[in-house]
Amino acid sequence: MTDARSKVLPKLLIVEDDAGLQAQLKWAYEDFDVLIAGDRQSALTLLRSEMPDVVTLDLGLPPDPDGVSEGFAVLDEIMALKPDTKVIVASGHNARESALQAIARGAYDFYQKPVDIDALGLIVRRALQLHRLEEENRRLAAKVEKDEKVLGRMITGAPEMIRVARTIERVANTNVSVMLLGASGTGKELLARGLHDASDRAKGEFVAINCAAIPENLLESELFGHEKGAFTGAVKTTPGKIEQAGGGTLFLDEVGDIPLQLQVKLLRFLQERVVERVGSRESIPVDTRIVCATHQDLETMITDGRFREDLYYRLAEIVVKIPSLAERPGDATLLGKAFLNRYAKEMNPRVRGFASDALAAIDSWGWPGNVRELENRVKRAVIMADEKLVSAADLDLNEPDEEVINALNLKSAREQADRKVIRHALARSEGNISSTAKMLGISRPTLYDLLKQYDLQA
């Protein structure tokens, strides 16, 4: 019966050379499957065979019981073999210095000897809770990827972006033209790809073209193609992007930069669904769906005569406004963690996560460059980081923007502040209610009431 029960219990590895303390700790953790090791070799053997969730590690191990070298050697090997393990380090030697070094090497937490069994028990159970949460997040992330869910590329916990995703899901299988409006770096192309993947055109090509990045004299050829000899350098007949996207989706990024004379030709395609290559009078029928995006104010451009009103209404049958990253509380943290995991795996595997000052800086920064700025900062920080935890200095975010309160209504300002702080806390704790409540300094029932009051989801 004991063996059957132990299979479902979380595994705790105690690395401690004091036999008396071994017995005390084993007795204190009846709700764990407790494993005991007294030296480096036995600890690593148990780590490989049992894969414990949590490890308590005394730094003073033989053959260096009065120092910390052997304990840190064990910690380094645990982090190399199973980096998701939550290691809680204990030492009575130069406690502060040892603690800082242990955390920098990847330990979850530190406690100073002599051991307080109850205090250590709280740390162990918090570590187990975090380990389970991370494991569940990995499982869910893998499931999303495996199932190829709609807009599965997009990472968000913000109601504002979830509403955007729901709108895109609803229009995906229609033939309406969709215009995405948002600042540079908000993820317009990612959403356009999500729309394509969710549509019945998903087996066709998704072709993207940045209208602002191509010289005006070449843009017509890029879009509509050209015949051999149509102009100097046209050595062969080349289909344009519209034809290449036949049966699929054409994404026109920065559509506001299309010159007026070319807007006329694009309008004709949208009305008649045929293209004429440069240098040809042959009309070629093409079944292509148009999705476009811009950060410009097209209505003002229409008033100024720089954008055709009839083209606008053809392109903007459905308009989707994308909020900036600053308008999506909590998303910067979620996206930052995702970028860190991706680039650490590719470029600097010793990086394990963000330091607390980095998380605070990410939360408070205004992100004028939106998601693109966040990705670039995290990528650079991962490459340049000397420690296992990326700091605010690594992100070059030492002086985050100060909070500016514009609301004049006190009740409204308080509600906005409550919503923002709760979303940030949910993102920092990855949706764990208990951790969020502790972070906010309130009870779980109070947090549930606030979530209901502000229509927020954990």
Tab-separated table of C-alpha atoms in Angstrom:
chain	number	residue	atom	x	y	z
A	1	MET	CA	0.000	0.000	0.000
A	2	THR	CA	2.880	2.353	0.776
A	3	ASP	CA	4.407	1.768	-2.658
A	4	ALA	CA	1.101	2.438	-4.410
A	5	ARG	CA	0.640	5.639	-2.429
A	6	SER	CA	4.184	6.859	-3.073
A	7	LYS	CA	3.639	6.736	-6.822
A	8	VAL	CA	1.127	9.581	-6.652
A	9	LEU	CA	3.030	11.694	-4.128
A	10	PRO	CA	5.307	14.548	-5.255
A	11	LYS	CA	8.978	13.681	-4.962
A	12	LEU	CA	11.261	15.616	-2.621
A	13	LEU	CA	15.007	14.981	-2.625
A	14	ILE	CA	16.788	15.969	0.605
A	15	VAL	CA	20.541	16.380	0.120
A	16	GLU	CA	21.911	16.512	3.671
A	17	ASP	CA	24.842	14.722	5.348
A	18	ASP	CA	23.589	15.101	8.956
A	19	ALA	CA	21.776	11.844	9.841
A	20	GLY	CA	19.747	13.475	12.620
A	21	LEU	CA	18.533	16.273	10.353
A	22	GLN	CA	17.787	13.738	7.616
A	23	ALA	CA	15.395	11.947	9.989
A	24	GLN	CA	13.761	15.208	11.115
A	25	LEU	CA	13.157	16.393	7.570
A	26	LYS	CA	11.845	13.022	6.397
A	27	TRP	CA	9.367	12.974	9.284
A	28	ALA	CA	8.224	16.530	8.468
A	29	TYR	CA	7.235	15.697	4.883
A	30	GLU	CA	4.742	12.842	5.151
A	31	ASP	CA	2.838	14.207	2.147
A	32	PHE	CA	5.928	13.790	-0.076
A	33	ASP	CA	7.768	10.786	-1.433
A	34	VAL	CA	11.017	11.686	0.380
A	35	LEU	CA	14.399	10.657	-1.047
A	36	ILE	CA	17.589	11.053	1.001
A	37	ALA	CA	21.148	11.645	-0.243
A	38	GLY	CA	24.209	12.455	1.838
A	39	ASP	CA	26.703	13.335	-0.878
A	40	ARG	CA	27.011	14.544	-4.449
A	41	GLN	CA	27.140	11.161	-6.170
A	42	SER	CA	24.075	9.689	-4.448
A	43	ALA	CA	22.163	12.956	-4.987
A	44	LEU	CA	22.813	12.926	-8.743
A	45	THR	CA	22.019	9.206	-8.989
A	46	LEU	CA	18.620	9.817	-7.357
A	47	LEU	CA	18.045	12.887	-9.525
A	48	ARG	CA	18.524	10.846	-12.702
A	49	SER	CA	16.449	7.860	-11.589
A	50	GLU	CA	13.628	9.543	-9.635
A	51	MET	CA	13.346	13.008	-11.267
A	52	PRO	CA	12.243	14.816	-8.076
A	53	ASP	CA	10.062	17.934	-8.277
A	54	VAL	CA	11.810	19.756	-5.405
A	55	VAL	CA	15.290	19.461	-3.860
A	56	THR	CA	16.538	20.820	-0.531
A	57	LEU	CA	20.309	21.115	-0.738
A	58	ASP	CA	22.792	21.667	2.081
A	59	LEU	CA	25.845	23.403	0.622
A	60	GLY	CA	28.157	21.931	3.276
A	61	LEU	CA	28.579	18.432	1.880
A	62	PRO	CA	31.551	16.031	2.152
A	63	PRO	CA	34.362	16.278	1.274
A	64	ASP	CA	33.889	20.020	2.007
A	65	PRO	CA	31.458	20.015	4.983
A	66	ASP	CA	32.773	23.344	6.284
A	67	GLY	CA	32.587	25.104	2.918
A	68	VAL	CA	30.192	25.482	-0.001
A	69	SER	CA	32.134	24.220	-3.019
A	70	GLU	CA	30.634	20.723	-3.049
A	71	GLY	CA	27.087	22.010	-2.584
A	72	PHE	CA	27.433	24.486	-5.449
A	73	ALA	CA	28.848	21.698	-7.626
A	74	VAL	CA	25.679	19.682	-6.932
A	75	LEU	CA	23.480	22.713	-7.715
A	76	ASP	CA	25.245	23.298	-11.035
A	77	GLU	CA	24.801	19.667	-12.057
A	78	ILE	CA	21.118	19.655	-11.092
A	79	MET	CA	20.548	22.785	-13.197
A	80	ALA	CA	22.351	21.162	-16.131
A	81	LEU	CA	20.495	17.832	-15.845
A	82	LYS	CA	16.991	19.020	-14.906
A	83	PRO	CA	16.745	22.832	-14.945
A	84	ASP	CA	13.015	22.885	-14.076
A	85	THR	CA	13.737	21.348	-10.646
A	86	LYS	CA	13.066	23.736	-7.745
A	87	VAL	CA	16.208	23.701	-5.612
A	88	ILE	CA	16.100	25.223	-2.116
A	89	VAL	CA	19.622	25.800	-0.813
A	90	ALA	CA	20.683	25.817	2.858
A	91	SER	CA	23.899	27.111	4.383
A	92	GLY	CA	25.303	28.670	7.525
A	93	HIS	CA	28.486	29.857	5.760
A	94	ASN	CA	28.475	33.534	4.680
A	95	ALA	CA	24.702	33.314	4.332
A	96	ARG	CA	24.072	36.471	2.299
A	97	GLU	CA	26.882	35.854	-0.168
A	98	SER	CA	25.908	32.191	-0.522
A	99	ALA	CA	22.258	33.114	-1.069
A	100	LEU	CA	23.063	35.581	-3.851
A	101	GLN	CA	25.369	33.093	-5.538
A	102	ALA	CA	22.823	30.262	-5.237
A	103	ILE	CA	20.006	32.295	-6.796
A	104	ALA	CA	22.312	33.476	-9.576
A	105	ARG	CA	23.129	29.823	-10.341
A	106	GLY	CA	19.443	28.927	-10.658
A	107	ALA	CA	18.254	27.994	-7.154
A	108	TYR	CA	14.612	28.686	-6.377
A	109	ASP	CA	15.173	29.922	-2.806
A	110	PHE	CA	17.616	29.995	0.116
A	111	TYR	CA	17.322	29.422	3.868
A	112	GLN	CA	19.888	29.891	6.582
A	113	LYS	CA	20.857	27.240	9.105
A	114	PRO	CA	19.930	26.257	11.759
A	115	VAL	CA	16.844	24.887	10.039
A	116	ASP	CA	13.352	25.989	11.074
A	117	ILE	CA	11.300	22.974	9.942
A	118	ASP	CA	8.007	24.900	9.653
A	119	ALA	CA	9.530	27.803	7.719
A	120	LEU	CA	11.332	25.428	5.376
A	121	GLY	CA	8.096	23.478	4.898
A	122	LEU	CA	6.357	26.610	3.602
A	123	ILE	CA	9.172	27.232	1.120
A	124	VAL	CA	9.093	23.603	-0.060
A	125	ARG	CA	5.319	23.661	-0.616
A	126	ARG	CA	5.484	26.981	-2.482
A	127	ALA	CA	8.227	25.539	-4.671
A	128	LEU	CA	6.090	22.463	-5.399
A	129	GLN	CA	3.110	24.647	-6.274
A	130	LEU	CA	5.222	26.680	-8.713
A	131	HIS	CA	6.716	23.497	-10.222
A	132	ARG	CA	3.227	22.083	-10.830
A	133	LEU	CA	2.026	25.350	-12.341
A	134	GLU	CA	5.000	25.522	-14.721
A	135	GLU	CA	4.491	21.876	-15.663
A	136	GLU	CA	0.812	22.506	-16.401
A	137	ASN	CA	1.701	25.576	-18.465
A	138	ARG	CA	4.181	23.530	-20.497
A	139	ARG	CA	1.578	20.816	-21.007
A	140	LEU	CA	-1.069	23.300	-22.129
A	141	ALA	CA	1.393	25.112	-24.408
A	142	ALA	CA	2.360	21.801	-26.020
A	143	LYS	CA	-1.316	20.892	-26.447
A	144	VAL	CA	-2.106	24.228	-28.120
A	145	GLU	CA	0.804	23.732	-30.524
A	146	LYS	CA	-0.200	20.144	-31.241
A	147	ASP	CA	-3.860	20.978	-31.833
A	148	GLU	CA	-2.975	23.993	-34.062
A	149	LYS	CA	-5.746	26.019	-32.507
A	150	VAL	CA	-7.085	29.173	-34.141
A	151	LEU	CA	-4.627	32.048	-33.785
A	152	GLY	CA	-2.402	29.681	-31.818
A	153	ARG	CA	0.581	31.869	-32.645
A	154	MET	CA	-0.717	34.720	-30.487
A	155	ILE	CA	0.216	34.926	-26.805
A	156	THR	CA	-2.127	37.075	-24.736
A	157	GLY	CA	-4.086	37.207	-21.531
A	158	ALA	CA	-5.591	40.650	-22.123
A	159	PRO	CA	-9.356	40.883	-22.763
A	160	GLU	CA	-8.630	43.586	-25.354
A	161	MET	CA	-6.588	41.201	-27.507
A	162	ILE	CA	-8.891	38.246	-26.882
A	163	ARG	CA	-11.728	40.338	-28.350
A	164	VAL	CA	-9.550	41.050	-31.394
A	165	ALA	CA	-8.894	37.323	-31.804
A	166	ARG	CA	-12.600	36.497	-31.501
A	167	THR	CA	-13.429	39.048	-34.213
A	168	ILE	CA	-10.827	37.561	-36.533
A	169	GLU	CA	-12.131	34.034	-35.864
A	170	ARG	CA	-15.649	35.137	-36.805
A	171	VAL	CA	-14.644	36.682	-40.145
A	172	ALA	CA	-11.969	34.126	-41.074
A	173	ASN	CA	-14.231	31.925	-43.210
A	174	THR	CA	-15.960	34.785	-44.995
A	175	ASN	CA	-14.693	36.551	-48.126
A	176	VAL	CA	-14.779	40.062	-46.685
A	177	SER	CA	-11.692	42.265	-46.872
A	178	VAL	CA	-10.166	42.944	-43.456
A	179	MET	CA	-8.195	46.024	-42.437
A	180	LEU	CA	-5.995	45.840	-39.339
A	181	LEU	CA	-5.314	49.211	-37.700
A	182	GLY	CA	-2.547	49.531	-35.133
A	183	ALA	CA	0.763	51.112	-34.295
A	184	SER	CA	4.019	49.688	-35.604
A	185	GLY	CA	5.076	46.561	-33.753
A	186	THR	CA	1.646	45.543	-32.423
A	187	GLY	CA	1.568	42.242	-34.340
A	188	LYS	CA	-0.499	43.053	-37.429
A	189	GLU	CA	1.213	40.473	-39.642
A	190	LEU	CA	0.900	37.831	-36.912
A	191	LEU	CA	-2.858	38.447	-36.764
A	192	ALA	CA	-3.118	38.394	-40.561
A	193	ARG	CA	-1.395	35.001	-40.586
A	194	GLY	CA	-3.759	33.851	-37.852
A	195	LEU	CA	-6.734	34.899	-39.983
A	196	HIS	CA	-5.325	33.002	-42.967
A	197	ASP	CA	-4.649	29.867	-40.892
A	198	ALA	CA	-8.199	29.956	-39.477
A	199	SER	CA	-9.829	30.336	-42.894
A	200	ASP	CA	-10.773	27.808	-45.562
A	201	ARG	CA	-7.858	29.237	-47.579
A	202	ALA	CA	-5.300	27.879	-45.104
A	203	LYS	CA	-3.969	25.358	-47.658
A	204	GLY	CA	-3.229	28.197	-50.071
A	205	GLU	CA	-0.298	30.606	-49.886
A	206	PHE	CA	-0.023	33.447	-47.407
A	207	VAL	CA	1.911	36.188	-49.216
A	208	ALA	CA	2.981	39.351	-47.389
A	209	ILE	CA	4.262	42.560	-48.943
A	210	ASN	CA	5.304	45.756	-47.161
A	211	CYS	CA	4.119	48.547	-49.433
A	212	ALA	CA	6.306	51.120	-47.649
A	213	ALA	CA	9.504	49.134	-48.166
A	214	ILE	CA	9.354	48.910	-51.976
A	215	PRO	CA	10.242	51.866	-54.237
A	216	GLU	CA	7.204	53.394	-55.941
A	217	ASN	CA	8.459	52.555	-59.451
A	218	LEU	CA	8.780	48.843	-58.549
A	219	LEU	CA	5.632	48.369	-56.467
A	220	GLU	CA	3.308	47.873	-59.457
A	221	SER	CA	5.506	45.099	-60.807
A	222	GLU	CA	5.708	43.491	-57.348
A	223	LEU	CA	1.937	43.440	-56.977
A	224	PHE	CA	0.781	42.708	-60.532
A	225	GLY	CA	3.826	41.064	-62.122
A	226	HIS	CA	5.370	41.870	-65.490
A	227	GLU	CA	5.945	40.421	-68.929
A	228	LYS	CA	9.385	39.757	-70.400
A	229	GLY	CA	10.775	42.960	-71.895
A	230	ALA	CA	8.196	45.212	-70.193
A	231	PHE	CA	11.027	47.398	-68.872
A	232	THR	CA	14.818	47.412	-68.582
A	233	GLY	CA	15.838	44.387	-66.536
A	234	ALA	CA	12.611	42.423	-67.168
A	235	VAL	CA	14.406	39.388	-68.574
A	236	LYS	CA	11.549	36.973	-67.963
A	237	THR	CA	7.799	36.947	-67.314
A	238	THR	CA	7.150	37.118	-63.571
A	239	PRO	CA	3.792	36.732	-61.779
A	240	GLY	CA	3.064	39.358	-59.106
A	241	LYS	CA	2.248	38.872	-55.448
A	242	ILE	CA	-1.500	38.916	-56.157
A	243	GLU	CA	-1.153	35.921	-58.488
A	244	GLN	CA	1.218	34.152	-56.097
A	245	ALA	CA	-1.486	34.382	-53.436
A	246	GLY	CA	-4.102	32.787	-55.708
A	247	GLY	CA	-6.308	30.518	-53.612
A	248	GLY	CA	-4.789	32.041	-50.493
A	249	THR	CA	-4.329	35.384	-48.789
A	250	LEU	CA	-2.411	38.530	-49.748
A	251	PHE	CA	-1.364	40.716	-46.833
A	252	LEU	CA	-0.724	44.337	-47.777
A	253	ASP	CA	1.190	45.893	-44.904
A	254	GLU	CA	1.324	49.710	-44.759
A	255	VAL	CA	-1.326	49.959	-47.449
A	256	GLY	CA	-1.464	53.745	-46.905
A	257	ASP	CA	1.855	54.040	-48.762
A	258	ILE	CA	0.466	52.805	-52.088
A	259	PRO	CA	0.696	55.711	-54.600
A	260	LEU	CA	-2.543	57.121	-56.009
A	261	GLN	CA	-2.093	55.877	-59.594
A	262	LEU	CA	-1.540	52.330	-58.294
A	263	GLN	CA	-4.568	52.600	-56.005
A	264	VAL	CA	-6.719	52.787	-59.173
A	265	LYS	CA	-5.305	49.489	-60.446
A	266	LEU	CA	-5.734	47.807	-57.056
A	267	LEU	CA	-9.360	49.002	-56.946
A	268	ARG	CA	-9.993	47.440	-60.355
A	269	PHE	CA	-8.656	44.110	-59.099
A	270	LEU	CA	-10.930	44.242	-56.052
A	271	GLN	CA	-13.955	45.015	-58.267
A	272	GLU	CA	-13.293	42.603	-61.138
A	273	ARG	CA	-10.890	40.061	-59.584
A	274	VAL	CA	-8.551	40.157	-62.589
A	275	VAL	CA	-4.978	41.426	-62.922
A	276	GLU	CA	-2.972	42.733	-65.848
A	277	ARG	CA	0.788	42.307	-65.669
A	278	VAL	CA	2.984	45.279	-66.531
A	279	GLY	CA	3.585	45.179	-70.291
A	280	SER	CA	0.484	43.062	-71.026
A	281	ARG	CA	-3.197	43.666	-71.787
A	282	GLU	CA	-4.268	40.142	-70.922
A	283	SER	CA	-6.685	39.941	-67.983
A	284	ILE	CA	-5.834	37.086	-65.636
A	285	PRO	CA	-8.555	36.010	-63.179
A	286	VAL	CA	-7.198	35.530	-59.642
A	287	ASP	CA	-9.011	34.335	-56.507
A	288	THR	CA	-7.091	36.083	-53.743
A	289	ARG	CA	-8.332	37.380	-50.408
A	290	ILE	CA	-6.941	40.760	-49.374
A	291	VAL	CA	-6.020	41.560	-45.784
A	292	CYS	CA	-4.332	44.915	-45.239
A	293	ALA	CA	-2.824	46.887	-42.381
A	294	THR	CA	-1.634	50.384	-41.631
A	295	HIS	CA	-0.621	52.606	-38.734
A	296	GLN	CA	-1.744	55.712	-40.634
A	297	ASP	CA	-5.048	57.587	-40.330
A	298	LEU	CA	-6.588	56.709	-43.705
A	299	GLU	CA	-9.691	58.835	-43.118
A	300	THR	CA	-7.484	61.927	-42.810
A	301	MET	CA	-5.562	60.820	-45.918
A	302	ILE	CA	-8.892	60.582	-47.795
A	303	THR	CA	-9.779	64.140	-46.739
A	304	ASP	CA	-6.339	65.305	-47.897
A	305	GLY	CA	-6.742	63.527	-51.249
A	306	ARG	CA	-3.901	61.060	-50.625
A	307	PHE	CA	-6.052	57.913	-50.446
A	308	ARG	CA	-9.073	56.967	-52.538
A	309	GLU	CA	-12.317	56.746	-50.592
A	310	ASP	CA	-13.750	54.028	-52.886
A	311	LEU	CA	-10.619	51.900	-52.349
A	312	TYR	CA	-10.819	52.403	-48.605
A	313	TYR	CA	-14.352	51.019	-48.439
A	314	ARG	CA	-13.327	48.031	-50.580
A	315	LEU	CA	-10.411	47.258	-48.293
A	316	ALA	CA	-12.130	48.055	-45.004
A	317	GLU	CA	-15.261	45.893	-45.079
A	318	ILE	CA	-14.210	44.796	-41.591
A	319	VAL	CA	-11.921	47.068	-39.530
A	320	VAL	CA	-10.070	45.570	-36.555
A	321	LYS	CA	-8.294	47.960	-34.207
A	322	ILE	CA	-5.278	46.443	-32.441
A	323	PRO	CA	-4.435	47.848	-28.999
A	324	SER	CA	-0.872	48.861	-28.238
A	325	LEU	CA	1.139	46.741	-25.816
A	326	ALA	CA	0.724	49.439	-23.155
A	327	GLU	CA	-3.058	49.009	-23.463
A	328	ARG	CA	-2.801	45.268	-22.757
A	329	PRO	CA	-1.836	45.020	-19.049
A	330	GLY	CA	0.021	41.818	-18.240
A	331	ASP	CA	0.820	40.898	-21.841
A	332	ALA	CA	4.326	42.378	-21.731
A	333	THR	CA	5.248	39.902	-18.983
A	334	LEU	CA	3.682	36.927	-20.780
A	335	LEU	CA	5.334	37.819	-24.085
A	336	GLY	CA	8.649	38.611	-22.402
A	337	LYS	CA	8.761	35.144	-20.846
A	338	ALA	CA	7.894	33.524	-24.173
A	339	PHE	CA	10.643	35.446	-25.995
A	340	LEU	CA	13.154	34.652	-23.245
A	341	ASN	CA	12.398	30.916	-23.437
A	342	ARG	CA	12.726	30.936	-27.218
A	343	TYR	CA	15.988	32.869	-27.435
A	344	ALA	CA	17.584	31.238	-24.400
A	345	LYS	CA	17.081	27.848	-26.019
A	346	GLU	CA	18.612	29.096	-29.277
A	347	MET	CA	21.375	31.419	-28.088
A	348	ASN	CA	22.171	31.180	-24.365
A	349	PRO	CA	20.865	28.027	-22.621
A	350	ARG	CA	22.243	29.038	-19.222
A	351	VAL	CA	19.647	31.855	-18.983
A	352	ARG	CA	16.705	30.566	-16.913
A	353	GLY	CA	14.367	33.522	-16.486
A	354	PHE	CA	13.908	37.129	-15.370
A	355	ALA	CA	15.111	38.641	-12.108
A	356	SER	CA	12.442	40.416	-10.031
A	357	ASP	CA	13.714	43.868	-11.050
A	358	ALA	CA	13.403	42.893	-14.720
A	359	LEU	CA	9.782	41.784	-14.253
A	360	ALA	CA	8.977	45.045	-12.464
A	361	ALA	CA	10.631	47.043	-15.265
A	362	ILE	CA	8.738	45.121	-17.962
A	363	ASP	CA	5.471	45.783	-16.113
A	364	SER	CA	6.043	49.512	-15.778
A	365	TRP	CA	7.687	50.379	-19.116
A	366	GLY	CA	5.530	52.221	-21.667
A	367	TRP	CA	6.697	50.115	-24.690
A	368	PRO	CA	6.517	52.822	-27.371
A	369	GLY	CA	7.831	50.270	-29.878
A	370	ASN	CA	5.231	47.702	-28.786
A	371	VAL	CA	5.837	43.949	-29.130
A	372	ARG	CA	8.715	44.437	-31.565
A	373	GLU	CA	10.595	46.577	-29.033
A	374	LEU	CA	9.967	43.995	-26.290
A	375	GLU	CA	11.208	41.141	-28.463
A	376	ASN	CA	14.340	43.041	-29.478
A	377	ARG	CA	15.186	44.003	-25.881
A	378	VAL	CA	14.690	40.450	-24.602
A	379	LYS	CA	16.687	38.944	-27.476
A	380	ARG	CA	19.610	41.300	-26.857
A	381	ALA	CA	19.430	40.755	-23.078
A	382	VAL	CA	19.517	36.956	-23.449
A	383	ILE	CA	22.564	37.151	-25.719
A	384	MET	CA	24.432	39.589	-23.454
A	385	ALA	CA	23.370	38.269	-20.001
A	386	ASP	CA	26.213	37.111	-17.748
A	387	GLU	CA	23.938	35.580	-15.107
A	388	LYS	CA	21.172	32.980	-15.243
A	389	LEU	CA	18.507	35.581	-14.530
A	390	VAL	CA	18.070	38.516	-16.914
A	391	SER	CA	18.085	41.820	-15.012
A	392	ALA	CA	16.509	45.213	-15.708
A	393	ALA	CA	19.990	46.479	-16.599
A	394	ASP	CA	20.336	43.679	-19.207
A	395	LEU	CA	17.077	44.930	-20.734
A	396	ASP	CA	18.358	48.537	-20.553
A	397	LEU	CA	15.257	49.439	-18.547
A	398	ASN	CA	16.830	51.100	-15.505
A	399	GLU	CA	14.492	54.069	-15.596
A	400	PRO	CA	10.949	52.873	-16.391
A	401	ASP	CA	8.299	55.398	-17.325
A	402	GLU	CA	6.497	57.078	-14.444
A	403	GLU	CA	2.770	56.379	-14.166
A	404	VAL	CA	0.691	59.221	-15.576
A	405	ILE	CA	-2.877	59.455	-14.275
A	406	ASN	CA	-5.145	61.289	-16.683
A	407	ALA	CA	-8.533	60.296	-15.286
A	408	LEU	CA	-10.302	63.065	-13.347
A	409	ASN	CA	-13.032	60.845	-11.909
A	410	LEU	CA	-11.677	59.313	-8.682
A	411	LYS	CA	-13.862	56.194	-8.778
A	412	SER	CA	-12.966	55.546	-12.407
A	413	ALA	CA	-9.261	56.073	-11.686
A	414	ARG	CA	-9.398	53.608	-8.791
A	415	GLU	CA	-11.157	50.993	-10.909
A	416	GLN	CA	-8.623	51.411	-13.717
A	417	ALA	CA	-5.771	51.098	-11.236
A	418	ASP	CA	-7.350	47.991	-9.663
A	419	ARG	CA	-7.807	46.337	-13.062
A	420	LYS	CA	-4.254	47.098	-14.133
A	421	VAL	CA	-2.649	45.889	-10.898
A	422	ILE	CA	-4.743	42.690	-10.838
A	423	ARG	CA	-3.837	41.905	-14.468
A	424	HIS	CA	-0.151	42.485	-13.774
A	425	ALA	CA	-0.307	40.245	-10.691
A	426	LEU	CA	-2.132	37.502	-12.617
A	427	ALA	CA	0.527	37.659	-15.326
A	428	ARG	CA	3.392	37.587	-12.801
A	429	SER	CA	1.878	34.573	-10.990
A	430	GLU	CA	0.841	32.945	-14.299
A	431	GLY	CA	-2.823	32.850	-13.290
A	432	ASN	CA	-2.396	31.189	-9.888
A	433	ILE	CA	-5.133	32.560	-7.596
A	434	SER	CA	-3.328	31.920	-4.298
A	435	SER	CA	-0.085	33.501	-5.489
A	436	THR	CA	-1.953	36.469	-6.982
A	437	ALA	CA	-3.874	37.071	-3.737
A	438	LYS	CA	-0.635	36.949	-1.700
A	439	MET	CA	1.065	39.315	-4.129
A	440	LEU	CA	-1.826	41.781	-3.833
A	441	GLY	CA	-2.042	41.391	-0.050
A	442	ILE	CA	-5.694	40.290	-0.106
A	443	SER	CA	-7.619	37.094	0.616
A	444	ARG	CA	-8.674	34.612	-2.054
A	445	PRO	CA	-12.423	35.421	-1.583
A	446	THR	CA	-11.671	39.132	-2.003
A	447	LEU	CA	-9.722	38.414	-5.184
A	448	TYR	CA	-12.576	36.293	-6.556
A	449	ASP	CA	-14.981	39.175	-5.833
A	450	LEU	CA	-12.714	41.646	-7.662
A	451	LEU	CA	-12.343	39.303	-10.656
A	452	LYS	CA	-16.132	39.048	-10.854
A	453	GLN	CA	-16.625	42.794	-10.333
A	454	TYR	CA	-14.215	43.760	-13.111
A	455	ASP	CA	-15.080	40.828	-15.411
A	456	LEU	CA	-11.506	39.530	-15.358
A	457	GLN	CA	-10.383	35.936	-15.844
A	458	ALA	CA	-7.493	34.148	-14.153
